C-alpha positions as a LaTeX table, in Angstrom:
\begin{tabular}{lrrr}
\hline
Residue & $x$ (\AA) & $y$ (\AA) & $z$ (\AA) \\
\hline
Unk1 & $-42.85$ & $-23.20$ & 146.26 \\
Unk2 & $-40.76$ & $-20.24$ & 145.11 \\
Unk3 & $-37.66$ & $-19.98$ & 146.09 \\
Unk4 & $-35.60$ & $-16.51$ & 146.73 \\
Unk5 & $-31.93$ & $-16.13$ & 146.03 \\
Unk6 & $-30.45$ & $-13.15$ & 148.03 \\
Unk7 & $-26.51$ & $-12.78$ & 148.65 \\
Unk8 & $-25.00$ & $-10.61$ & 151.34 \\
Unk9 & $-21.57$ & $-9.25$ & 151.14 \\
Unk10 & $-18.70$ & $-11.15$ & 153.25 \\
Unk11 & $-17.06$ & $-7.59$ & 153.11 \\
Unk12 & $-19.54$ & $-5.90$ & 155.31 \\
Unk13 & $-20.66$ & $-9.54$ & 157.59 \\
Unk14 & $-24.05$ & $-9.44$ & 159.25 \\
Unk15 & $-24.90$ & $-6.66$ & 157.62 \\
Unk16 & $-28.01$ & $-6.93$ & 155.74 \\
Unk17 & $-27.46$ & $-3.08$ & 154.00 \\
Unk18 & $-25.51$ & $-4.23$ & 151.10 \\
Unk19 & $-28.23$ & $-7.63$ & 150.41 \\
Unk20 & $-29.86$ & $-7.97$ & 147.38 \\
Unk21 & $-32.41$ & $-10.09$ & 145.74 \\
Unk22 & $-30.84$ & $-12.20$ & 142.69 \\
Unk23 & $-33.90$ & $-13.75$ & 141.74 \\
Unk24 & $-37.20$ & $-16.36$ & 142.20 \\
Unk25 & $-36.80$ & $-19.94$ & 141.43 \\
Unk26 & $-39.16$ & $-22.57$ & 141.11 \\
Unk27 & $-37.17$ & $-25.89$ & 142.20 \\
Unk28 & $-34.42$ & $-25.78$ & 145.33 \\
Unk29 & $-31.96$ & $-27.36$ & 142.90 \\
Unk30 & $-32.05$ & $-24.17$ & 140.74 \\
Unk31 & $-32.22$ & $-21.59$ & 143.24 \\
Unk32 & $-28.71$ & $-23.76$ & 144.93 \\
Unk33 & $-27.71$ & $-23.99$ & 141.03 \\
Unk34 & $-27.50$ & $-19.88$ & 140.99 \\
Unk35 & $-25.75$ & $-19.95$ & 144.36 \\
Unk36 & $-22.92$ & $-22.27$ & 143.20 \\
Unk37 & $-22.31$ & $-19.88$ & 139.93 \\
Unk38 & $-22.28$ & $-16.63$ & 142.01 \\
Unk39 & $-19.61$ & $-18.66$ & 144.33 \\
Unk40 & $-17.57$ & $-19.89$ & 141.06 \\
Unk41 & $-17.45$ & $-16.77$ & 139.11 \\
Unk42 & $-16.26$ & $-15.11$ & 142.27 \\
Unk43 & $-13.25$ & $-18.01$ & 142.68 \\
Unk44 & $-12.07$ & $-18.30$ & 138.86 \\
Unk45 & $-11.77$ & $-14.34$ & 138.78 \\
Unk46 & $-10.09$ & $-14.19$ & 141.82 \\
Unk47 & $-7.74$ & $-17.64$ & 141.24 \\
Unk48 & $-4.16$ & $-17.03$ & 140.45 \\
Unk49 & $-1.72$ & $-19.53$ & 139.19 \\
Unk50 & 0.34 & $-20.93$ & 142.41 \\
Unk51 & $-2.59$ & $-19.58$ & 144.91 \\
Unk52 & $-3.31$ & $-21.94$ & 147.67 \\
Unk53 & $-6.37$ & $-23.38$ & 148.95 \\
Unk54 & $-6.60$ & $-21.95$ & 152.00 \\
Unk55 & $-5.65$ & $-18.69$ & 150.86 \\
Unk56 & $-8.28$ & $-18.89$ & 147.73 \\
Unk57 & $-10.68$ & $-19.17$ & 150.56 \\
Unk58 & $-9.35$ & $-16.63$ & 152.65 \\
Unk59 & $-10.26$ & $-13.95$ & 150.07 \\
Unk60 & $-13.59$ & $-15.02$ & 148.98 \\
Unk61 & $-14.61$ & $-15.18$ & 152.65 \\
Unk62 & $-13.40$ & $-11.71$ & 153.07 \\
Unk63 & $-14.67$ & $-10.35$ & 149.67 \\
Unk64 & $-16.61$ & $-12.47$ & 147.79 \\
Unk65 & $-20.36$ & $-12.93$ & 147.72 \\
Unk66 & $-22.30$ & $-15.17$ & 150.41 \\
Unk67 & $-25.80$ & $-16.14$ & 148.96 \\
Unk68 & $-28.57$ & $-18.23$ & 150.02 \\
Unk69 & $-32.19$ & $-19.69$ & 149.34 \\
Unk70 & $-34.85$ & $-18.58$ & 151.42 \\
Unk71 & $-37.15$ & $-20.72$ & 152.41 \\
Unk72 & $-35.16$ & $-23.57$ & 152.98 \\
Unk73 & $-37.40$ & $-27.12$ & 153.02 \\
Unk74 & $-36.71$ & $-29.10$ & 155.89 \\
Unk75 & $-34.00$ & $-31.60$ & 155.41 \\
Unk76 & $-32.05$ & $-28.99$ & 152.82 \\
Unk77 & $-29.11$ & $-27.29$ & 153.56 \\
Unk78 & $-26.73$ & $-24.94$ & 151.43 \\
Unk79 & $-24.01$ & $-23.12$ & 152.83 \\
Unk80 & $-22.36$ & $-20.73$ & 150.53 \\
Unk81 & $-19.00$ & $-21.24$ & 152.41 \\
Unk82 & $-18.89$ & $-24.65$ & 152.60 \\
Unk83 & $-19.76$ & $-24.91$ & 149.23 \\
Unk84 & $-16.42$ & $-22.65$ & 148.41 \\
Unk85 & $-14.39$ & $-24.48$ & 150.58 \\
Unk86 & $-15.03$ & $-27.32$ & 148.61 \\
Unk87 & $-14.35$ & $-25.75$ & 145.08 \\
Unk88 & $-11.24$ & $-24.21$ & 145.88 \\
Unk89 & $-9.66$ & $-27.50$ & 147.26 \\
Unk90 & $-11.06$ & $-28.25$ & 143.79 \\
Unk91 & $-9.50$ & $-25.49$ & 142.09 \\
Unk92 & $-5.97$ & $-25.59$ & 144.04 \\
Unk93 & $-5.60$ & $-28.46$ & 145.58 \\
Unk94 & $-5.45$ & $-29.88$ & 149.19 \\
Unk95 & $-2.80$ & $-27.83$ & 149.82 \\
\hline
\end{tabular}
C-alpha cells in the first residue's frame, strides 16, 4: 500500500487550496518521518535563543506547515500539532 503525504498551511487553516502533495511512500513509518522532517525544519528555522516552547508552538500553529498521511492504517495515528508540541518542549524546555 502506498502512503501519500499532503501538506496544509496553518496560516490558511481549513483551506484546502494551498495544500500540496509532498510525495508517495511505501510504508507508514517512512511517510510519518517525512511529516516529522517538515515540522523539524520549520521549528529549527523559527527558533530563537530564549524563546519559550509555548511561543515556538504558537508560531508553528499560526505559520507552519501541517503535514498528514493518507490513508491512515487502522490503529495508527499521527498528529502534526501533537508532534510539534513535543518537539517545542524538547527544543525550548518545558517553560
